[in-house]
JSON list of C-alpha atoms in Angstrom, two decimals:
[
{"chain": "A", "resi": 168, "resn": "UNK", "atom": "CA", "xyz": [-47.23, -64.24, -61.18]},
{"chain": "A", "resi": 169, "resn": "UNK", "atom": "CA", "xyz": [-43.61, -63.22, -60.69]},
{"chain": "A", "resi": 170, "resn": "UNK", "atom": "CA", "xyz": [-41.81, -59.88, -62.26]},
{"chain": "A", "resi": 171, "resn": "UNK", "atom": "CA", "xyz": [-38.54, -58.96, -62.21]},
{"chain": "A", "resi": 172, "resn": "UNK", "atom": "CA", "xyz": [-36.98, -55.30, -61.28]},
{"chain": "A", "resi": 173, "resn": "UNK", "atom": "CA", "xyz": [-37.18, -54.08, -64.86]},
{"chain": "A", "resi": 174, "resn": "UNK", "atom": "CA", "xyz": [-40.59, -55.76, -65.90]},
{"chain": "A", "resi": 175, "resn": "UNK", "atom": "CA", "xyz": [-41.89, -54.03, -62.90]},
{"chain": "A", "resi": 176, "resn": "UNK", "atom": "CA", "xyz": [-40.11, -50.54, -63.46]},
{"chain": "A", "resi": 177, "resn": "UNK", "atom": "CA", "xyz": [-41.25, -50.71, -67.24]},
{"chain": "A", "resi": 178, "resn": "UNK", "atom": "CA", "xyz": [-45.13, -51.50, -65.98]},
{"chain": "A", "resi": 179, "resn": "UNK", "atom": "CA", "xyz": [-45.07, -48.93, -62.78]},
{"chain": "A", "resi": 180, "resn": "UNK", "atom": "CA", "xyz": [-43.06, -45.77, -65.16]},
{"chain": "A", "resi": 181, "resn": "UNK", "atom": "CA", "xyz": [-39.91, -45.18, -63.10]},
{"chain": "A", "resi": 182, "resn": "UNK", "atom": "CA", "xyz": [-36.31, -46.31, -62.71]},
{"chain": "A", "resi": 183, "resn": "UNK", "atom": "CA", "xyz": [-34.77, -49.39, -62.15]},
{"chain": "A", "resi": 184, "resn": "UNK", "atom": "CA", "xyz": [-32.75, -47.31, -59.50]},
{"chain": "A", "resi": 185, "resn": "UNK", "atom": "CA", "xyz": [-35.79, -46.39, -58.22]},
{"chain": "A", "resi": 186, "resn": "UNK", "atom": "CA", "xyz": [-37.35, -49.74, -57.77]},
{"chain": "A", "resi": 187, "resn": "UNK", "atom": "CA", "xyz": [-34.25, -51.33, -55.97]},
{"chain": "A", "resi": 188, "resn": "UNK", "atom": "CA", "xyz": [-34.21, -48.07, -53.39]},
{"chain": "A", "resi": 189, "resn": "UNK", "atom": "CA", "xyz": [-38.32, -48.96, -52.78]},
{"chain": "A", "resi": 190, "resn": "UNK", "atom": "CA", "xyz": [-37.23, -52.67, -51.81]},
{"chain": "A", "resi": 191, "resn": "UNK", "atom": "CA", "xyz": [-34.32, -51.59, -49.60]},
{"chain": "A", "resi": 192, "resn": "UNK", "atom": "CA", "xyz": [-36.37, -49.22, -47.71]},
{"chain": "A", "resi": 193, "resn": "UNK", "atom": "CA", "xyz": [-39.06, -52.46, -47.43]},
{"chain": "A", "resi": 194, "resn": "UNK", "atom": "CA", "xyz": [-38.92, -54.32, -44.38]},
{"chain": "A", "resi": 195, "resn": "UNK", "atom": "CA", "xyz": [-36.99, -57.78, -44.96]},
{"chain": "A", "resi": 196, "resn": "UNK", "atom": "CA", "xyz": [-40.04, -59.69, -44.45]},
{"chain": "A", "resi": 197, "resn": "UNK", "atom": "CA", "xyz": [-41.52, -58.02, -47.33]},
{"chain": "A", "resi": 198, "resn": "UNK", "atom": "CA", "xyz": [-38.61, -57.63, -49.60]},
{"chain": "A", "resi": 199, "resn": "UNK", "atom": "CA", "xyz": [-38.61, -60.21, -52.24]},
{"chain": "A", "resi": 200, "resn": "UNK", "atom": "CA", "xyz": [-36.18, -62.80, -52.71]},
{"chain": "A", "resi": 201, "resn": "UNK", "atom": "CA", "xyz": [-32.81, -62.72, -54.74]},
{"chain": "A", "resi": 202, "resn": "UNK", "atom": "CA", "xyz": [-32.26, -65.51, -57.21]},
{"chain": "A", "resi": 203, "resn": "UNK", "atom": "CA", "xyz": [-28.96, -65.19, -59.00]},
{"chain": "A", "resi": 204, "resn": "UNK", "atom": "CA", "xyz": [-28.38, -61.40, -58.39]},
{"chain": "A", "resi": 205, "resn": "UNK", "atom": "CA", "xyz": [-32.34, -60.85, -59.38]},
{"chain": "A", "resi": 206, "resn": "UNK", "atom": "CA", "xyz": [-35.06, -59.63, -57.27]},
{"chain": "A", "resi": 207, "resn": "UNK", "atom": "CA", "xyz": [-37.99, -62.14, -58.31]},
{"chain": "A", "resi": 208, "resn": "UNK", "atom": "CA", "xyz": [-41.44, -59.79, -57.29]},
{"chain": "A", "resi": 209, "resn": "UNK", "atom": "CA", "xyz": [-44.05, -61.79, -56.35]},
{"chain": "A", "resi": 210, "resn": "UNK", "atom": "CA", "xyz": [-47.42, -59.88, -56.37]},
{"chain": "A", "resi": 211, "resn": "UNK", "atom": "CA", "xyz": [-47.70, -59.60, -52.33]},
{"chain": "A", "resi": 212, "resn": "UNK", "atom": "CA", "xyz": [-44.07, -58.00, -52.81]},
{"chain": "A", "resi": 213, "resn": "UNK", "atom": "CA", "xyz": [-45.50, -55.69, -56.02]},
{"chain": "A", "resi": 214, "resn": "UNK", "atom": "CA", "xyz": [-48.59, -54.87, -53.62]},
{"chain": "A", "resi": 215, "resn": "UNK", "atom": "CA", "xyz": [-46.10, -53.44, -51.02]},
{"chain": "A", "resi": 216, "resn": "UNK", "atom": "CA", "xyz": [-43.77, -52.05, -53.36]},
{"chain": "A", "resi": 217, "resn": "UNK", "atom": "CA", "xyz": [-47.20, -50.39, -54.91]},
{"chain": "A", "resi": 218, "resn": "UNK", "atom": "CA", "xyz": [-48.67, -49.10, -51.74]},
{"chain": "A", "resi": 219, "resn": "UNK", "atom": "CA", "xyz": [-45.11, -47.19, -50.57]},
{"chain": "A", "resi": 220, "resn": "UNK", "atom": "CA", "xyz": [-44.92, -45.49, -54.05]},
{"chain": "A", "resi": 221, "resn": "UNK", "atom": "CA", "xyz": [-48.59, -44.38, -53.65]},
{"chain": "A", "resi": 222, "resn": "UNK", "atom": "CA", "xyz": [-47.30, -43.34, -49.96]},
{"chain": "A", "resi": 223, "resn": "UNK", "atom": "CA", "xyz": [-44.04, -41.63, -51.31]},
{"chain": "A", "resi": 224, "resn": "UNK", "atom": "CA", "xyz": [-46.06, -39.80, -54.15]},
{"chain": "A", "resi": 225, "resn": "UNK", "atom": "CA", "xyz": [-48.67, -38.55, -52.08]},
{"chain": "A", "resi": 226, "resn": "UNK", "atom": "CA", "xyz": [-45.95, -37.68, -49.58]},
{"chain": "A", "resi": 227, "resn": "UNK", "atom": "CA", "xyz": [-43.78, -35.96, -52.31]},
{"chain": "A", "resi": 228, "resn": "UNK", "atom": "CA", "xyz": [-46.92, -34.10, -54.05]},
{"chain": "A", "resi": 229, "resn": "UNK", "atom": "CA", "xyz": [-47.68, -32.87, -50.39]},
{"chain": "A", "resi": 230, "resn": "UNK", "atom": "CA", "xyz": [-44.34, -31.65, -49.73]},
{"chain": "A", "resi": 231, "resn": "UNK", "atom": "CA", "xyz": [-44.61, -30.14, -53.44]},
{"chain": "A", "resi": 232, "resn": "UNK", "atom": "CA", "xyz": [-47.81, -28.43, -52.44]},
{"chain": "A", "resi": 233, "resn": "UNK", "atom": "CA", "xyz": [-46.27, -27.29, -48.34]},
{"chain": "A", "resi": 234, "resn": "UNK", "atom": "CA", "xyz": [-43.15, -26.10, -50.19]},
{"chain": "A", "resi": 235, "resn": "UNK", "atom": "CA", "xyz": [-45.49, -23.97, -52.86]},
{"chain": "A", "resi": 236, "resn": "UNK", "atom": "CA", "xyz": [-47.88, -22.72, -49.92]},
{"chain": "A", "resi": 237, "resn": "UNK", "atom": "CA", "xyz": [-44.63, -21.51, -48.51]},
{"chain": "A", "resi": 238, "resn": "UNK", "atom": "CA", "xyz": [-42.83, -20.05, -50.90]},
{"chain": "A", "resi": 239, "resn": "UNK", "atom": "CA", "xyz": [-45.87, -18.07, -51.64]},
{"chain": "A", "resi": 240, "resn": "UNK", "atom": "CA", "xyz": [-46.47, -16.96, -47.89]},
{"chain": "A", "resi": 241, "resn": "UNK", "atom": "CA", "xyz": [-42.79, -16.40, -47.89]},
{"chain": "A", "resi": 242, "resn": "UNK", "atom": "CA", "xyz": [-43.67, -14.06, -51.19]},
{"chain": "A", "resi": 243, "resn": "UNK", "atom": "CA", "xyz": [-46.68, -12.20, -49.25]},
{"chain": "A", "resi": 244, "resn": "UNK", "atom": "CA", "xyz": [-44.70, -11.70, -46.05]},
{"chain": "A", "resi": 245, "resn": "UNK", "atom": "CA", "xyz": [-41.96, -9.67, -48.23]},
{"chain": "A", "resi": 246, "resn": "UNK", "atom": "CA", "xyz": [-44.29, -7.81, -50.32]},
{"chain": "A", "resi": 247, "resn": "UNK", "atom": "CA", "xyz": [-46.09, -7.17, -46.99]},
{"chain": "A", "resi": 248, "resn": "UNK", "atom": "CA", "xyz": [-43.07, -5.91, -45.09]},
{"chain": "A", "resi": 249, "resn": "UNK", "atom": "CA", "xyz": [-42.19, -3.67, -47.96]},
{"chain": "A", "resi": 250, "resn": "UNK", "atom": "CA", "xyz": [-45.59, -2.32, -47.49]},
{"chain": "A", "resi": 251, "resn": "UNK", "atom": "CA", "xyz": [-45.29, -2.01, -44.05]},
{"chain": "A", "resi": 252, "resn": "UNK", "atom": "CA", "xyz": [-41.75, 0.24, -44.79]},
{"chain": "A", "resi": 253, "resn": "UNK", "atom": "CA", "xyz": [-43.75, 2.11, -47.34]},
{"chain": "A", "resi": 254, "resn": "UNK", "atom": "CA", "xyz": [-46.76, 2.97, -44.90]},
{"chain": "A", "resi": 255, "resn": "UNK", "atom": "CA", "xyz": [-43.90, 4.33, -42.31]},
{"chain": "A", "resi": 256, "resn": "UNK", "atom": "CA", "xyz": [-41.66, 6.60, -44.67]},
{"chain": "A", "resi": 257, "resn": "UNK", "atom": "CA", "xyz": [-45.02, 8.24, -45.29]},
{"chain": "A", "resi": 258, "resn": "UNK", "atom": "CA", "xyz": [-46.31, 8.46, -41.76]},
{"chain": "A", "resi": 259, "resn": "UNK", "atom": "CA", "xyz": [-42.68, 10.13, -40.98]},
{"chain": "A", "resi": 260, "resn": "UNK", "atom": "CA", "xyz": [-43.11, 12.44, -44.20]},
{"chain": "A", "resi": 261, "resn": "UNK", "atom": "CA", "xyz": [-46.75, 13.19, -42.84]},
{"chain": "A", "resi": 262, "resn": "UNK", "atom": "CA", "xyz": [-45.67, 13.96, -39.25]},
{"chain": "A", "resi": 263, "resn": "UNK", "atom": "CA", "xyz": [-42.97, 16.06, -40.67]},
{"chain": "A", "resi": 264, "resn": "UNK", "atom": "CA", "xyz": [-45.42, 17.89, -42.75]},
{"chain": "A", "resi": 265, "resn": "UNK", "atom": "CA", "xyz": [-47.30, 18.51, -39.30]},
{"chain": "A", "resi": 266, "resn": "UNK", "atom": "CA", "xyz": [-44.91, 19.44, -37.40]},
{"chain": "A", "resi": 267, "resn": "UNK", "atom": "CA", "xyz": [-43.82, 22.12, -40.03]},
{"chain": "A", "resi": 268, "resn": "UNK", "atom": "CA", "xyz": [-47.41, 23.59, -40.21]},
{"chain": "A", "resi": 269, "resn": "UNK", "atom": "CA", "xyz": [-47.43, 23.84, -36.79]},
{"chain": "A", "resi": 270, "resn": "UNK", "atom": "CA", "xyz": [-44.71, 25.54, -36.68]},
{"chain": "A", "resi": 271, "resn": "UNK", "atom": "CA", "xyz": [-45.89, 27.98, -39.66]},
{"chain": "A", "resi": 272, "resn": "UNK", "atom": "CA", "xyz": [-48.81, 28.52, -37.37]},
{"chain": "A", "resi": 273, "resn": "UNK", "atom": "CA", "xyz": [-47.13, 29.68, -34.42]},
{"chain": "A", "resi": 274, "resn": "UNK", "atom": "CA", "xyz": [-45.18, 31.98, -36.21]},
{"chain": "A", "resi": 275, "resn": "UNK", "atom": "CA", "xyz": [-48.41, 33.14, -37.53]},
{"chain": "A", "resi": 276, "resn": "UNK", "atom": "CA", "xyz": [-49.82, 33.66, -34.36]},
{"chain": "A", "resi": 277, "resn": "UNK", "atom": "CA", "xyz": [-46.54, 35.48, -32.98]},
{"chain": "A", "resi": 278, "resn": "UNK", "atom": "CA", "xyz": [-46.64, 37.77, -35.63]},
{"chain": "A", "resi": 279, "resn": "UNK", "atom": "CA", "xyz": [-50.19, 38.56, -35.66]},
{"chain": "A", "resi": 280, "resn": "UNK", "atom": "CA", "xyz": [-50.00, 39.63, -31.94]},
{"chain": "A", "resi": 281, "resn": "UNK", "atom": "CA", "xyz": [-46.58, 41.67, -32.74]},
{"chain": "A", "resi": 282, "resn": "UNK", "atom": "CA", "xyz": [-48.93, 43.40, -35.21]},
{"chain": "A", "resi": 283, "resn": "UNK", "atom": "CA", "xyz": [-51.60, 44.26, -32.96]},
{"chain": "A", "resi": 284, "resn": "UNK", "atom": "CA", "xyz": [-48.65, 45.73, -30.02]},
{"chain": "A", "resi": 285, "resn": "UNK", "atom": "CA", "xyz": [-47.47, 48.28, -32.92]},
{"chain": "A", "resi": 286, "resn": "UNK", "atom": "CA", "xyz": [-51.32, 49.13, -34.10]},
{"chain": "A", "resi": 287, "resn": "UNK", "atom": "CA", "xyz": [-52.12, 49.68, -30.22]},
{"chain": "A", "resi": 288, "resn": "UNK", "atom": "CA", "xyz": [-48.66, 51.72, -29.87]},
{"chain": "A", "resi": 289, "resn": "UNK", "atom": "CA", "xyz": [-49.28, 53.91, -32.85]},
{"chain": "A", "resi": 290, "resn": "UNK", "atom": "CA", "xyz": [-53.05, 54.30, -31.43]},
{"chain": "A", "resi": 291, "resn": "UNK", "atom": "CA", "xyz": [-52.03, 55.07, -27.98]},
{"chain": "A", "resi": 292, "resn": "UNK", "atom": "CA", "xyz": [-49.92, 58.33, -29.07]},
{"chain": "A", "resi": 293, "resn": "UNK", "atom": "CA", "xyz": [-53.04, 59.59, -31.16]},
{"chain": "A", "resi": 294, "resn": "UNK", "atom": "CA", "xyz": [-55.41, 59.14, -28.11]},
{"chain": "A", "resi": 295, "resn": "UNK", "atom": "CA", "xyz": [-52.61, 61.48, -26.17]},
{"chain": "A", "resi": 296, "resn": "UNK", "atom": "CA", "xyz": [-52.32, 63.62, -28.37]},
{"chain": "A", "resi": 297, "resn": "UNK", "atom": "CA", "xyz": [-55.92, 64.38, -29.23]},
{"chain": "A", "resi": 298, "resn": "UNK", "atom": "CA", "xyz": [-56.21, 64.57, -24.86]},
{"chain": "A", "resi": 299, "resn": "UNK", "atom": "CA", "xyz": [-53.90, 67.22, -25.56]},
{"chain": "A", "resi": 300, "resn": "UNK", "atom": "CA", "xyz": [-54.95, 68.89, -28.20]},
{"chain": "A", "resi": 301, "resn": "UNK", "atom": "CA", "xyz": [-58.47, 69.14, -25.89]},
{"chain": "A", "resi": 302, "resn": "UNK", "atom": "CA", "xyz": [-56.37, 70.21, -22.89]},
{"chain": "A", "resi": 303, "resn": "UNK", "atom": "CA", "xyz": [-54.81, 72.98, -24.85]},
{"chain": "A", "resi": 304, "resn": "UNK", "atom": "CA", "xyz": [-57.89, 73.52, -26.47]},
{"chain": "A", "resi": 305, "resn": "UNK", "atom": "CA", "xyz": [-59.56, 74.25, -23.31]},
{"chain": "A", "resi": 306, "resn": "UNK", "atom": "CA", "xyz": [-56.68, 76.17, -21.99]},
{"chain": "A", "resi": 307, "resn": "UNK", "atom": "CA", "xyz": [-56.18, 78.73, -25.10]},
{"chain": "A", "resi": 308, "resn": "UNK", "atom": "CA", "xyz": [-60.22, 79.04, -24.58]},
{"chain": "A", "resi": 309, "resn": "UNK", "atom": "CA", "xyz": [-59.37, 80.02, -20.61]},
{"chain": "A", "resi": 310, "resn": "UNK", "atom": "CA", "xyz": [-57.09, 82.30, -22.39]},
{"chain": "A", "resi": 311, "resn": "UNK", "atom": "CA", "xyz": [-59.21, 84.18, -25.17]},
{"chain": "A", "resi": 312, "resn": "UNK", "atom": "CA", "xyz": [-61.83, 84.72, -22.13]},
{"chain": "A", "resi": 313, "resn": "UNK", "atom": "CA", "xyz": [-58.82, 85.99, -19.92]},
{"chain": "A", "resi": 314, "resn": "UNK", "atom": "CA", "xyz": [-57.89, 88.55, -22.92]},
{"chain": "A", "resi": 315, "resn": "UNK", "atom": "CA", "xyz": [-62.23, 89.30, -23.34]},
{"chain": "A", "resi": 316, "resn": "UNK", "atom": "CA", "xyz": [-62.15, 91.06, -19.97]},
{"chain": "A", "resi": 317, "resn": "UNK", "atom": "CA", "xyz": [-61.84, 94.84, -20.01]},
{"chain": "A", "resi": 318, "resn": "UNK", "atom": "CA", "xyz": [-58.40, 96.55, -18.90]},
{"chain": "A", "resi": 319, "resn": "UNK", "atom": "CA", "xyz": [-59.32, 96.82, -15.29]},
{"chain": "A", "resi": 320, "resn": "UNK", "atom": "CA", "xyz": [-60.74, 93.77, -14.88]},
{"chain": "A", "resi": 321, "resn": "UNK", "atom": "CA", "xyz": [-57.30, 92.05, -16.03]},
{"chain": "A", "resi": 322, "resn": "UNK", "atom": "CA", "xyz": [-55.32, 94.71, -13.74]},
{"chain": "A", "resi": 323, "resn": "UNK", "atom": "CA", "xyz": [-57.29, 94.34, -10.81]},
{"chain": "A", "resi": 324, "resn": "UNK", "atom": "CA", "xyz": [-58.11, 90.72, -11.19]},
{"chain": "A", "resi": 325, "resn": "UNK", "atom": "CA", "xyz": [-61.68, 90.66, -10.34]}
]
């Protein structure tokens, strides 16, 4: 049963425009034949013409589908990358933080042994003087006995 280019069109859904571009892309020995400026489709012709739209559908809904898959990988790599820029302004923050306490700590630990020089300087005085006050202790003691001895004894030294 023969069809022509808008019988065919009308029964597949699409364009006339659509139809002629399918039979051009056809190769010429299965491209139907013109009669009076009219494609007359013969049903080997509408098989072919069939089988490359099936083809060119299932090759556009695949692209479709790549082109989604993509665009949403193209979506996660972004979102991931601004993650990834995220994640390093807070491991500089965080490294900043540590570096600061570590600093705050050494301070710490400078100051705490400034402290203890001054404690053992003000400690080391009071451990001379109370060896003093014991030397001079023992020395006014050497004394009172000196002044204890009788008259002679202090004149005549014995």
């Amino acid at each position: 049963m023969t069809k022509t280019v808008k019988n065919l069109a009308d029964e597949l859904k699409v364009s006339r425009q659509y139809i002629h571009k399918v039979i051009n892309l056809l190769p010429e020995d299965c491209q139907p034949t013109k009669i009076d400026n009219k494609y007359i489709i013969t049903d080997e012709v509408e098989k072919n013409i069939k089988g490359y739209m099936k083809k060119d559908h299932t090759s556009s809904s695949t692209r479709k589908l790549d082109d989604k898959v993509y665009s949403l990988q193209q979506e996660r790599i972004a979102d991931l990358k601004e993650q990834n820029s995220f994640y390093e302004e807070q491991i500089k923050a965080l490294q900043k933080q540590l570096e600061n306490s570590q600093r705050l700590v050494d301070q710490e630990q400078q100051l705490h042994l400034s402290d203890q020089k001054r404690i053992e300087k003000l400690e080391q005085p009071d451990k001379e003087q109370k060896t003093d006050t014991i030397q001079n202790n023992s020395v006014d003691n050497q004394q009172q006995n000196q002044s204890k001895k009788g008259f002679f004894k202090r004149f005549f030294g014995k």
